[in-house]
Amino acid sequence: MSRYFIGVDVGGTKTTALVADVEGNVAGIGAARGGNPRSSGAETAEVVAAAAAEALGGIDPSRVAHGVVAVAGGVAGRSAEEQPILRAWSRAGLSAPVTFVPDVLAAFRAGTPARRGAVLVAGTGAVAAVVDGDAVVRRAGGHGWLVGDEGSAVWLGIRGVRAVLHALDGRGPATSLTTAFVEAIGIDADADPEALARALVDHVYAHPPADLGRLARPVVDACAAGDAVASELVRDA
Amino acid sequence: MSRYFIGVDVGGTKTTALVADVEGNVAGIGAARGGNPRSSGAETAEVVAAAAAEALGGIDPSRVAHGVVAVAGGVAGRSAEEQPILRAWSRAGLSAPVTFVPDVLAAFRAGTPARRGAVLVAGTGAVAAVVDGDAVVRRAGGHGWLVGDEGSAVWLGIRGVRAVLHALDGRGPATSLTTAFVEAIGIDADADPEALARALVDHVYAHPPADLGRLARPVVDACAAGDAVASELVRDA
């Protein structure tokens, strides 16, 4: 009976699982919401189990020989953070051993068969790293949405919100981002500037930080359309 | 039997309550931890009740004729956010009506008897406002630690952490803030740069955002001592 392998990549905005046989043929793909332990507002263990279960589909979990879980936030190698994931893994019927790896290592492997090289991740978060074999030997950025990840989607979203609030306060130049964010978030556009600011601020604090990455798209679009404020943000990123 | 009045000011880092008689003589003062609903990681209602109880001391709560609660984050005027505070108020034995006001209004009243003027709050958070009578008629900043409060203690702390991480990553100039933060947080100073960065990042995400305001002092001290990186941060603030 053929054996399978499963890999799960936990991101800030989405989690993807893939089941393959020993020849590398894909046998199933699963998806779940983001499970970054610092920014997604979801339990990493639950999203790993959900994505894995979907990827397995009708495949008996006992036929999985090995699993790899790639996750940010320095989870790999920390027993206290690995254990909840292992328990959810067991509850999903999986008994295969799991190798935890930093998400940058999985990103590097996904892009090249080389053993040594550099990887630049620009997603919900952002990090650059040098990989040598199975080790991340050097790393810049990737310290998360609050004190790192410069140039990431969340970083752009936060900068965009600040720019809009400055415009609404009268502290900064007007920008088309105001209308774009009002539409993206679904605020009543007829509200006065102070009510708009309050609704925008309420939205920000009511959602997990990773969700701010969704506001990066309007910033990039406004930049492409020539908005000066958005263009400066994209230049900084 | 004389009547009393009680005022509670809920800040990001600390909460203060004061009981006074009708002539304005202070009858008691109470303190509790910060209770900013967005940044302090504590229940606003509980800190209000704790500070009020301490300020009352031996005074019968039924002798309090009126209370004022000043709190940031747009709580004033929102029933859903006022109600938990009112329930804690009742549990503390207080039956007097409560007037909720924005914290900037309380700050303005504390500084001047004038009916109209401007107030600049530079604490854990930061906001500027124009007050006319009992109304805040104009406001700039004060949108909280994530997308506002430029120049506040938390803002300085976050900028300081970013600067230290850049120095440890090799992306930015060396700064005396690295040693200062290592001491302030209590990290093992012999650790290599990557371990220091990881310990600093772990500390940041393990504490409520308002706690980052405590790192503003080392930034200001380093600026005073001539550190170029810290000086630039203070200039921006």
Short mmCIF file of C-alpha atoms in Angstrom, two decimals:
data_model
loop_
_atom_site.label_atom_id
_atom_site.label_comp_id
_atom_site.label_asym_id
_atom_site.label_seq_id
_atom_site.Cartn_x
_atom_site.Cartn_y
_atom_site.Cartn_z
CA MET A 1 0.00 0.00 0.00
CA SER A 2 1.50 3.31 -1.05
CA ARG A 3 2.56 5.83 1.52
CA TYR A 4 1.86 9.54 1.54
CA PHE A 5 3.52 12.68 2.78
CA ILE A 6 1.80 15.85 3.90
CA GLY A 7 3.04 19.42 4.04
CA VAL A 8 1.23 22.33 5.65
CA ASP A 9 2.22 25.97 5.11
CA VAL A 10 0.70 28.30 7.70
CA GLY A 11 0.51 31.90 6.50
CA GLY A 12 -0.85 35.11 7.94
CA THR A 13 -3.87 35.16 5.61
CA LYS A 14 -4.22 31.56 4.44
CA THR A 15 -3.01 28.07 5.23
CA THR A 16 -2.37 25.46 2.54
CA ALA A 17 -1.89 21.71 2.93
CA LEU A 18 -0.73 19.29 0.27
CA VAL A 19 -0.67 15.49 0.24
CA ALA A 20 1.72 13.75 -2.16
CA ASP A 21 2.81 10.18 -2.80
CA VAL A 22 6.41 9.00 -2.73
CA GLU A 23 6.88 9.92 -6.42
CA GLY A 24 5.74 13.47 -5.71
CA ASN A 25 2.32 13.19 -7.36
CA VAL A 26 -0.18 15.47 -5.64
CA ALA A 27 -2.98 13.43 -4.08
CA GLY A 28 -4.91 16.25 -2.42
CA ILE A 29 -4.89 19.94 -1.54
CA GLY A 30 -6.53 21.61 1.43
CA ALA A 31 -6.96 25.20 2.56
CA ALA A 32 -7.84 26.99 5.77
CA ARG A 33 -7.69 30.52 7.10
CA GLY A 34 -4.44 32.13 8.23
CA GLY A 35 -2.89 30.76 11.40
CA ASN A 36 0.06 33.01 12.19
CA PRO A 37 0.31 32.72 15.97
CA ARG A 38 0.92 36.46 16.37
CA SER A 39 -1.33 38.09 13.84
CA SER A 40 -4.14 35.92 12.52
CA GLY A 41 -6.42 35.74 15.53
CA ALA A 42 -6.91 32.00 14.97
CA GLU A 43 -5.48 28.92 16.67
CA THR A 44 -2.52 27.68 14.63
CA ALA A 45 -3.29 24.09 15.67
CA GLU A 46 -6.88 24.24 14.43
CA VAL A 47 -6.05 25.65 11.01
CA VAL A 48 -3.26 23.08 10.52
CA ALA A 49 -5.67 20.25 11.33
CA ALA A 50 -8.44 21.68 9.13
CA ALA A 51 -6.18 22.16 6.11
CA ALA A 52 -4.62 18.71 6.56
CA ALA A 53 -8.01 17.01 6.85
CA GLU A 54 -9.22 18.67 3.65
CA ALA A 55 -6.05 17.71 1.79
CA LEU A 56 -6.38 14.09 2.90
CA GLY A 57 -9.95 13.85 1.65
CA GLY A 58 -10.68 10.12 1.50
CA ILE A 59 -7.08 9.03 2.16
CA ASP A 60 -6.63 7.05 5.37
CA PRO A 61 -4.48 9.26 7.67
CA SER A 62 -2.58 6.17 8.83
CA ARG A 63 -1.04 5.94 5.34
CA VAL A 64 0.78 9.24 5.88
CA ALA A 65 4.45 8.47 6.60
CA HIS A 66 5.67 11.94 7.48
CA GLY A 67 4.45 15.52 7.79
CA VAL A 68 6.09 18.92 7.54
CA VAL A 69 4.53 22.02 9.10
CA ALA A 70 5.94 25.40 8.07
CA VAL A 71 4.98 28.29 10.31
CA ALA A 72 6.22 31.79 11.09
CA GLY A 73 6.76 33.42 14.44
CA GLY A 74 9.58 31.17 15.58
CA VAL A 75 7.25 28.27 16.40
CA ALA A 76 9.61 25.61 15.01
CA GLY A 77 11.77 24.21 17.78
CA ARG A 78 9.64 25.46 20.65
CA SER A 79 7.96 22.59 22.39
CA ALA A 80 5.31 24.73 24.08
CA GLU A 81 4.12 26.03 20.72
CA GLU A 82 4.54 22.77 18.82
CA GLN A 83 2.55 20.65 21.26
CA PRO A 84 -0.93 22.12 20.61
CA ILE A 85 -0.32 21.53 16.90
CA LEU A 86 0.73 17.93 17.57
CA ARG A 87 -2.41 17.31 19.62
CA ALA A 88 -4.63 18.66 16.82
CA TRP A 89 -2.60 16.51 14.41
CA SER A 90 -3.46 13.41 16.46
CA ARG A 91 -7.12 14.37 16.71
CA ALA A 92 -7.17 14.51 12.89
CA GLY A 93 -6.12 10.84 12.94
CA LEU A 94 -2.52 11.51 11.90
CA SER A 95 0.10 9.43 13.68
CA ALA A 96 3.09 10.22 11.42
CA PRO A 97 6.00 12.20 12.85
CA VAL A 98 6.04 15.92 12.11
CA THR A 99 8.99 18.11 11.20
CA PHE A 100 8.44 21.77 12.05
CA VAL A 101 10.32 24.25 9.86
CA PRO A 102 10.46 28.06 9.62
CA ASP A 103 8.13 29.32 6.90
CA VAL A 104 11.06 30.93 5.05
CA LEU A 105 12.66 27.50 4.61
CA ALA A 106 9.47 26.13 3.02
CA ALA A 107 9.27 29.19 0.77
CA PHE A 108 12.88 28.66 -0.32
CA ARG A 109 12.34 24.94 -1.06
CA ALA A 110 9.19 25.76 -3.03
CA GLY A 111 11.18 27.99 -5.35
CA THR A 112 14.38 26.11 -6.01
CA PRO A 113 16.07 22.72 -5.66
CA ALA A 114 19.31 24.50 -4.64
CA ARG A 115 20.71 23.71 -1.21
CA ARG A 116 21.96 27.21 -0.55
CA GLY A 117 20.56 30.60 -1.47
CA ALA A 118 18.46 33.55 -0.42
CA VAL A 119 14.70 33.93 -0.15
CA LEU A 120 12.60 37.07 0.02
CA VAL A 121 9.05 36.65 1.32
CA ALA A 122 6.70 39.54 0.60
CA GLY A 123 3.22 38.50 1.68
CA THR A 124 1.03 39.36 4.64
CA GLY A 125 4.38 39.62 6.44
CA ALA A 126 7.86 40.19 5.04
CA VAL A 127 11.27 38.63 5.67
CA ALA A 128 14.53 37.96 3.88
CA ALA A 129 16.71 34.97 4.75
CA VAL A 130 19.76 33.03 3.67
CA VAL A 131 19.27 29.24 3.64
CA ASP A 132 22.08 26.70 3.82
CA GLY A 133 20.91 23.10 3.69
CA ASP A 134 18.10 22.74 6.21
CA ALA A 135 19.17 25.76 8.24
CA VAL A 136 18.24 29.43 8.09
CA VAL A 137 21.69 30.91 8.62
CA ARG A 138 20.84 34.60 8.32
CA ARG A 139 17.62 36.53 8.56
CA ALA A 140 16.54 40.17 8.20
CA GLY A 141 13.07 41.41 9.02
CA GLY A 142 10.27 38.99 9.71
CA HIS A 143 9.74 40.26 13.24
CA GLY A 144 6.00 40.44 12.80
CA TRP A 145 3.36 43.05 12.13
CA LEU A 146 4.05 45.33 15.12
CA VAL A 147 7.83 45.80 15.11
CA GLY A 148 8.95 44.25 11.83
CA ASP A 149 7.76 43.12 8.39
CA GLU A 150 8.67 46.42 6.76
CA GLY A 151 7.20 46.53 3.26
CA SER A 152 4.71 43.71 3.87
CA ALA A 153 1.00 43.84 3.06
CA VAL A 154 0.13 44.55 6.70
CA TRP A 155 2.79 47.27 6.85
CA LEU A 156 1.30 48.90 3.72
CA GLY A 157 -2.20 48.60 5.16
CA ILE A 158 -1.22 50.24 8.46
CA ARG A 159 0.62 53.03 6.64
CA GLY A 160 -2.42 53.51 4.42
CA VAL A 161 -4.76 53.81 7.41
CA ARG A 162 -2.43 56.34 9.04
CA ALA A 163 -2.38 58.39 5.82
CA VAL A 164 -6.18 58.37 5.57
CA LEU A 165 -6.56 59.39 9.23
CA HIS A 166 -4.09 62.23 8.68
CA ALA A 167 -6.13 63.37 5.69
CA LEU A 168 -9.39 63.18 7.68
CA ASP A 169 -7.80 65.04 10.63
CA GLY A 170 -6.53 67.74 8.29
CA ARG A 171 -2.92 66.89 9.20
CA GLY A 172 -2.04 65.39 5.84
CA PRO A 173 -2.84 65.80 2.16
CA ALA A 174 -6.11 64.49 0.72
CA THR A 175 -5.79 61.06 -0.89
CA SER A 176 -7.95 58.78 -2.99
CA LEU A 177 -7.19 56.10 -0.38
CA THR A 178 -9.94 57.59 1.79
CA THR A 179 -12.63 56.61 -0.72
CA ALA A 180 -10.88 53.33 -1.52
CA PHE A 181 -10.74 52.27 2.14
CA VAL A 182 -14.31 53.42 2.77
CA GLU A 183 -15.39 51.12 -0.06
CA ALA A 184 -13.09 48.25 0.93
CA ILE A 185 -14.36 48.28 4.51
CA GLY A 186 -17.97 49.15 3.76
CA ILE A 187 -18.35 52.39 5.71
CA ASP A 188 -21.24 54.75 4.97
CA ALA A 189 -19.47 57.20 2.65
CA ASP A 190 -21.80 60.10 3.50
CA ALA A 191 -20.49 60.29 7.05
CA ASP A 192 -18.54 63.40 8.07
CA PRO A 193 -14.73 63.15 8.35
CA GLU A 194 -14.73 62.52 12.11
CA ALA A 195 -17.35 59.76 11.79
CA LEU A 196 -15.37 58.22 8.92
CA ALA A 197 -12.19 58.29 11.00
CA ARG A 198 -13.98 56.68 13.92
CA ALA A 199 -15.49 53.94 11.74
CA LEU A 200 -12.11 53.22 10.16
CA VAL A 201 -10.38 53.08 13.54
CA ASP A 202 -13.11 50.83 14.95
CA HIS A 203 -12.65 48.48 12.01
CA VAL A 204 -8.89 48.30 12.54
CA TYR A 205 -9.07 47.40 16.22
CA ALA A 206 -11.96 44.96 15.75
CA HIS A 207 -9.99 42.67 13.42
CA PRO A 208 -6.80 40.61 13.74
CA PRO A 209 -3.69 42.49 12.53
CA ALA A 210 -3.18 40.15 9.56
CA ASP A 211 -6.50 41.40 8.13
CA LEU A 212 -4.88 44.80 7.57
CA GLY A 213 -2.96 43.12 4.77
CA ARG A 214 -6.18 43.26 2.75
CA LEU A 215 -5.80 47.04 2.58
CA ALA A 216 -2.49 46.71 0.72
CA ARG A 217 -4.29 46.11 -2.59
CA PRO A 218 -6.14 49.48 -2.56
CA VAL A 219 -2.82 51.19 -1.73
CA VAL A 220 -1.07 49.55 -4.69
CA ASP A 221 -4.05 50.31 -6.97
CA ALA A 222 -4.10 53.97 -5.89
CA CYS A 223 -0.35 54.15 -6.53
CA ALA A 224 -0.85 52.76 -10.04
CA ALA A 225 -3.58 55.37 -10.61
CA GLY A 226 -1.15 58.14 -9.67
CA ASP A 227 -2.22 59.02 -6.11
CA ALA A 228 0.73 60.89 -4.56
CA VAL A 229 0.18 59.68 -0.99
CA ALA A 230 -0.16 56.03 -2.03
CA SER A 231 2.85 56.34 -4.33
CA GLU A 232 5.02 57.50 -1.45
CA LEU A 233 3.89 54.55 0.68
CA VAL A 234 4.67 52.06 -2.08
CA ARG A 235 8.06 53.73 -2.62
CA ASP A 236 8.85 53.31 1.09
CA ALA A 237 7.73 49.68 0.98
CA MET B 1 -24.74 64.47 55.72
CA SER B 2 -22.29 65.79 53.17
CA ARG B 3 -22.29 64.47 49.65
CA TYR B 4 -19.33 63.41 47.58
CA PHE B 5 -18.36 63.34 43.94
CA ILE B 6 -16.02 60.88 42.27
CA GLY B 7 -13.95 61.19 39.13
CA VAL B 8 -12.06 58.36 37.45
CA ASP B 9 -9.46 58.93 34.73
CA VAL B 10 -8.65 55.75 32.80
CA GLY B 11 -5.26 55.90 31.10
CA GLY B 12 -3.20 53.50 29.04
CA THR B 13 -0.72 52.84 31.83
CA LYS B 14 -2.56 53.86 35.00
CA THR B 15 -6.01 54.73 36.25
CA THR B 16 -6.65 57.36 38.92
CA ALA B 17 -9.79 57.98 40.96
CA LEU B 18 -10.48 60.96 43.18
CA VAL B 19 -13.29 61.58 45.69
CA ALA B 20 -14.10 65.17 46.63
CA ASP B 21 -16.75 66.91 48.69
CA VAL B 22 -19.00 69.67 47.39
CA GLU B 23 -16.41 72.34 48.27
CA GLY B 24 -13.78 70.53 46.23
CA ASN B 25 -11.77 69.17 49.15
CA VAL B 26 -10.14 65.86 48.26
CA ALA B 27 -11.47 63.06 50.45
CA GLY B 28 -9.63 60.15 48.87
CA ILE B 29 -7.44 59.04 45.99
CA GLY B 30 -7.27 55.62 44.38
CA ALA B 31 -5.12 54.04 41.70
CA ALA B 32 -5.30 50.99 39.47
CA ARG B 33 -3.52 49.69 36.39
CA GLY B 34 -4.21 51.09 32.93
CA GLY B 35 -7.60 50.31 31.42
CA ASN B 36 -7.49 51.61 27.87
CA PRO B 37 -9.95 49.31 26.09
CA ARG B 38 -7.67 48.96 23.06
CA SER B 39 -4.18 48.78 24.47
CA SER B 40 -3.97 47.91 28.15
CA GLY B 41 -4.97 44.26 28.13
CA ALA B 42 -7.21 44.81 31.16
CA GLU B 43 -10.96 45.16 31.59
CA THR B 44 -11.83 48.85 31.71
CA ALA B 45 -14.76 48.12 34.04
CA GLU B 46 -12.60 46.30 36.58
CA VAL B 47 -9.93 49.00 36.81
CA VAL B 48 -12.59 51.73 37.17
CA ALA B 49 -14.22 49.83 40.04
CA ALA B 50 -10.88 49.07 41.72
CA ALA B 51 -9.66 52.68 41.58
CA ALA B 52 -13.04 54.01 42.76
CA ALA B 53 -13.17 51.58 45.69
CA GLU B 54 -9.68 52.59 46.81
CA ALA B 55 -10.51 56.30 46.53
CA LEU B 56 -13.68 55.83 48.59
CA GLY B 57 -11.81 54.10 51.39
CA GLY B 58 -14.19 54.20 54.36
CA ILE B 59 -16.71 56.54 52.71
CA ASP B 60 -20.16 55.02 52.23
CA PRO B 61 -20.65 54.74 48.43
CA SER B 62 -24.28 55.80 48.84
CA ARG B 63 -23.04 59.28 49.80
CA VAL B 64 -21.62 59.78 46.31
CA ALA B 65 -23.96 62.09 44.38
CA HIS B 66 -22.37 61.89 40.95
CA GLY B 67 -19.48 60.28 39.11
CA VAL B 68 -17.45 61.15 36.04
CA VAL B 69 -15.49 58.52 34.12
CA ALA B 70 -12.96 59.75 31.56
CA VAL B 71 -11.75 57.15 29.11
CA ALA B 72 -10.08 57.02 25.70
CA GLY B 73 -11.00 54.95 22.69
CA GLY B 74 -14.35 56.56 22.02
CA VAL B 75 -16.08 54.74 24.89
CA ALA B 76 -18.11 57.77 25.98
CA GLY B 77 -21.53 57.71 24.35
CA ARG B 78 -21.43 54.04 23.35
CA SER B 79 -23.90 52.08 25.38
CA ALA B 80 -22.30 48.71 24.65
CA GLU B 81 -18.99 49.88 26.10
CA GLU B 82 -20.46 51.94 28.94
CA GLN B 83 -22.66 49.16 30.30
CA PRO B 84 -19.92 46.84 31.62
CA ILE B 85 -18.45 49.83 33.45
CA LEU B 86 -21.86 50.68 34.93
CA ARG B 87 -22.31 47.10 36.14
CA ALA B 88 -18.90 47.15 37.86
CA TRP B 89 -19.86 50.55 39.30
CA SER B 90 -22.98 49.02 40.85
CA ARG B 91 -21.04 46.04 42.17
CA ALA B 92 -18.76 48.53 43.96
CA GLY B 93 -21.87 49.79 45.78
CA LEU B 94 -22.13 53.01 43.78
CA SER B 95 -25.64 54.05 42.80
CA ALA B 96 -24.90 57.62 41.66
CA PRO B 97 -25.36 58.51 38.00
CA VAL B 98 -22.23 58.49 35.85
CA THR B 99 -21.22 60.95 33.16
CA PHE B 100 -18.81 59.45 30.63
CA VAL B 101 -16.46 61.92 28.97
CA PRO B 102 -13.58 61.63 26.46
CA ASP B 103 -10.23 61.56 28.26
CA VAL B 104 -9.10 64.70 26.42
CA LEU B 105 -11.96 66.66 28.00
CA ALA B 106 -10.87 65.59 31.50
CA ALA B 107 -7.28 66.51 30.65
CA PHE B 108 -8.40 69.95 29.47
CA ARG B 109 -10.50 70.57 32.61
CA ALA B 110 -7.60 69.48 34.82
CA GLY B 111 -5.39 72.17 33.32
CA THR B 112 -7.61 75.22 33.05
CA PRO B 113 -10.93 76.69 34.18
CA ALA B 114 -11.42 78.12 30.65
CA ARG B 115 -14.48 76.96 28.72
CA ARG B 116 -12.75 76.94 25.37
CA GLY B 117 -9.23 76.06 24.35
CA ALA B 118 -6.87 73.40 23.09
CA VAL B 119 -5.32 70.42 24.85
CA LEU B 120 -2.33 68.32 23.87
CA VAL B 121 -2.04 64.92 25.56
CA ALA B 122 1.37 63.26 25.32
CA GLY B 123 1.31 60.14 27.47
CA THR B 124 1.08 56.45 26.72
CA GLY B 125 -1.03 57.66 23.79
CA ALA B 126 -1.11 61.06 22.09
CA VAL B 127 -3.90 63.35 20.88
CA ALA B 128 -4.59 67.02 20.32
CA ALA B 129 -8.09 68.47 20.66
CA VAL B 130 -10.07 71.69 20.73
CA VAL B 131 -12.62 71.88 23.53
CA ASP B 132 -15.66 74.17 23.54
CA GLY B 133 -17.78 73.92 26.67
CA ASP B 134 -18.40 70.23 27.29
CA ALA B 135 -17.75 69.24 23.70
CA VAL B 136 -14.62 68.14 21.86
CA VAL B 137 -15.15 70.09 18.64
CA ARG B 138 -11.96 69.14 16.84
CA ARG B 139 -9.46 66.36 17.26
CA ALA B 140 -6.19 65.30 15.64
CA GLY B 141 -4.44 62.02 16.38
CA GLY B 142 -5.55 59.87 19.26
CA HIS B 143 -6.43 56.95 17.02
CA GLY B 144 -4.62 54.49 19.24
CA TRP B 145 -1.35 52.63 19.32
CA LEU B 146 -1.65 50.83 15.97
CA VAL B 147 -2.71 53.53 13.50
CA GLY B 148 -2.42 56.76 15.49
CA ASP B 149 -0.83 58.34 18.58
CA GLU B 150 2.18 59.62 16.66
CA GLY B 151 4.80 60.87 19.10
CA SER B 152 3.32 59.04 22.10
CA ALA B 153 5.28 56.85 24.51
CA VAL B 154 4.04 53.69 22.77
CA TRP B 155 4.95 55.14 19.37
CA LEU B 156 8.48 55.91 20.64
CA GLY B 157 8.77 52.44 22.14
CA ILE B 158 7.73 50.72 18.89
CA ARG B 159 10.10 52.88 16.86
CA GLY B 160 12.86 52.08 19.34
CA VAL B 161 12.27 48.33 19.03
CA ARG B 162 12.31 48.59 15.23
CA ALA B 163 15.62 50.49 15.38
CA VAL B 164 17.19 47.88 17.68
CA LEU B 165 15.99 45.01 15.45
CA HIS B 166 17.44 46.78 12.41
CA ALA B 167 20.76 47.13 14.25
CA LEU B 168 20.72 43.45 15.27
CA ASP B 169 19.80 42.37 11.71
CA GLY B 170 22.63 44.49 10.31
CA ARG B 171 20.11 46.63 8.39
CA GLY B 172 20.60 49.73 10.51
CA PRO B 173 23.30 51.55 12.47
CA ALA B 174 24.38 50.30 15.89
CA THR B 175 22.67 52.09 18.77
CA SER B 176 23.01 52.23 22.54
CA LEU B 177 19.28 51.41 22.62
CA THR B 178 20.17 47.75 22.15
CA THR B 179 21.90 47.60 25.54
CA ALA B 180 19.30 49.87 27.12
CA PHE B 181 16.38 47.68 25.99
CA VAL B 182 18.21 44.49 26.94
CA GLU B 183 18.55 45.90 30.46
CA ALA B 184 15.02 47.34 30.59
CA ILE B 185 13.48 44.03 29.57
CA GLY B 186 15.91 41.77 31.40
CA ILE B 187 17.31 39.72 28.51
CA ASP B 188 20.55 37.77 28.92
CA ALA B 189 22.99 40.26 27.40
CA ASP B 190 25.51 37.59 26.39
CA ALA B 191 23.14 36.16 23.80
CA ASP B 192 24.10 36.45 20.13
CA PRO B 193 22.32 39.08 17.99
CA GLU B 194 19.72 36.67 16.61
CA ALA B 195 18.87 35.36 20.09
CA LEU B 196 18.63 38.94 21.38
CA ALA B 197 16.30 39.86 18.53
CA ARG B 198 14.14 36.84 19.21
CA ALA B 199 13.94 37.57 22.94
CA LEU B 200 13.04 41.20 22.27
CA VAL B 201 10.37 40.23 19.74
CA ASP B 202 8.95 37.61 22.12
CA HIS B 203 8.72 40.25 24.85
CA VAL B 204 6.88 42.67 22.57
CA TYR B 205 4.19 40.21 21.51
CA ALA B 206 3.76 38.76 25.00
CA HIS B 207 2.66 42.07 26.54
CA PRO B 208 -0.23 44.49 25.94
CA PRO B 209 0.67 47.31 23.50
CA ALA B 210 0.46 49.99 26.20
CA ASP B 211 3.43 48.34 27.95
CA LEU B 212 5.63 49.40 25.03
CA GLY B 213 5.26 52.92 26.41
CA ARG B 214 7.72 51.89 29.13
CA LEU B 215 10.44 51.74 26.47
CA ALA B 216 10.02 55.46 25.70
CA ARG B 217 12.13 56.42 28.71
CA PRO B 218 15.28 54.57 27.51
CA VAL B 219 14.81 56.21 24.08
CA VAL B 220 14.63 59.69 25.61
CA ASP B 221 17.60 58.92 27.89
CA ALA B 222 19.69 57.65 24.95
CA CYS B 223 18.77 60.79 23.01
CA ALA B 224 19.93 62.96 25.92
CA ALA B 225 23.19 60.98 25.99
CA GLY B 226 23.77 61.75 22.32
CA ASP B 227 22.80 58.46 20.63
CA ALA B 228 22.17 59.32 16.96
CA VAL B 229 19.46 56.71 16.36
CA ALA B 230 17.52 57.67 19.49
CA SER B 231 17.91 61.36 18.68
CA GLU B 232 16.30 60.86 15.28
CA LEU B 233 13.36 59.03 16.87
CA VAL B 234 12.82 61.80 19.42
CA ARG B 235 13.06 64.41 16.64
CA ASP B 236 10.36 62.57 14.68
CA ALA B 237 8.18 62.34 17.79
#
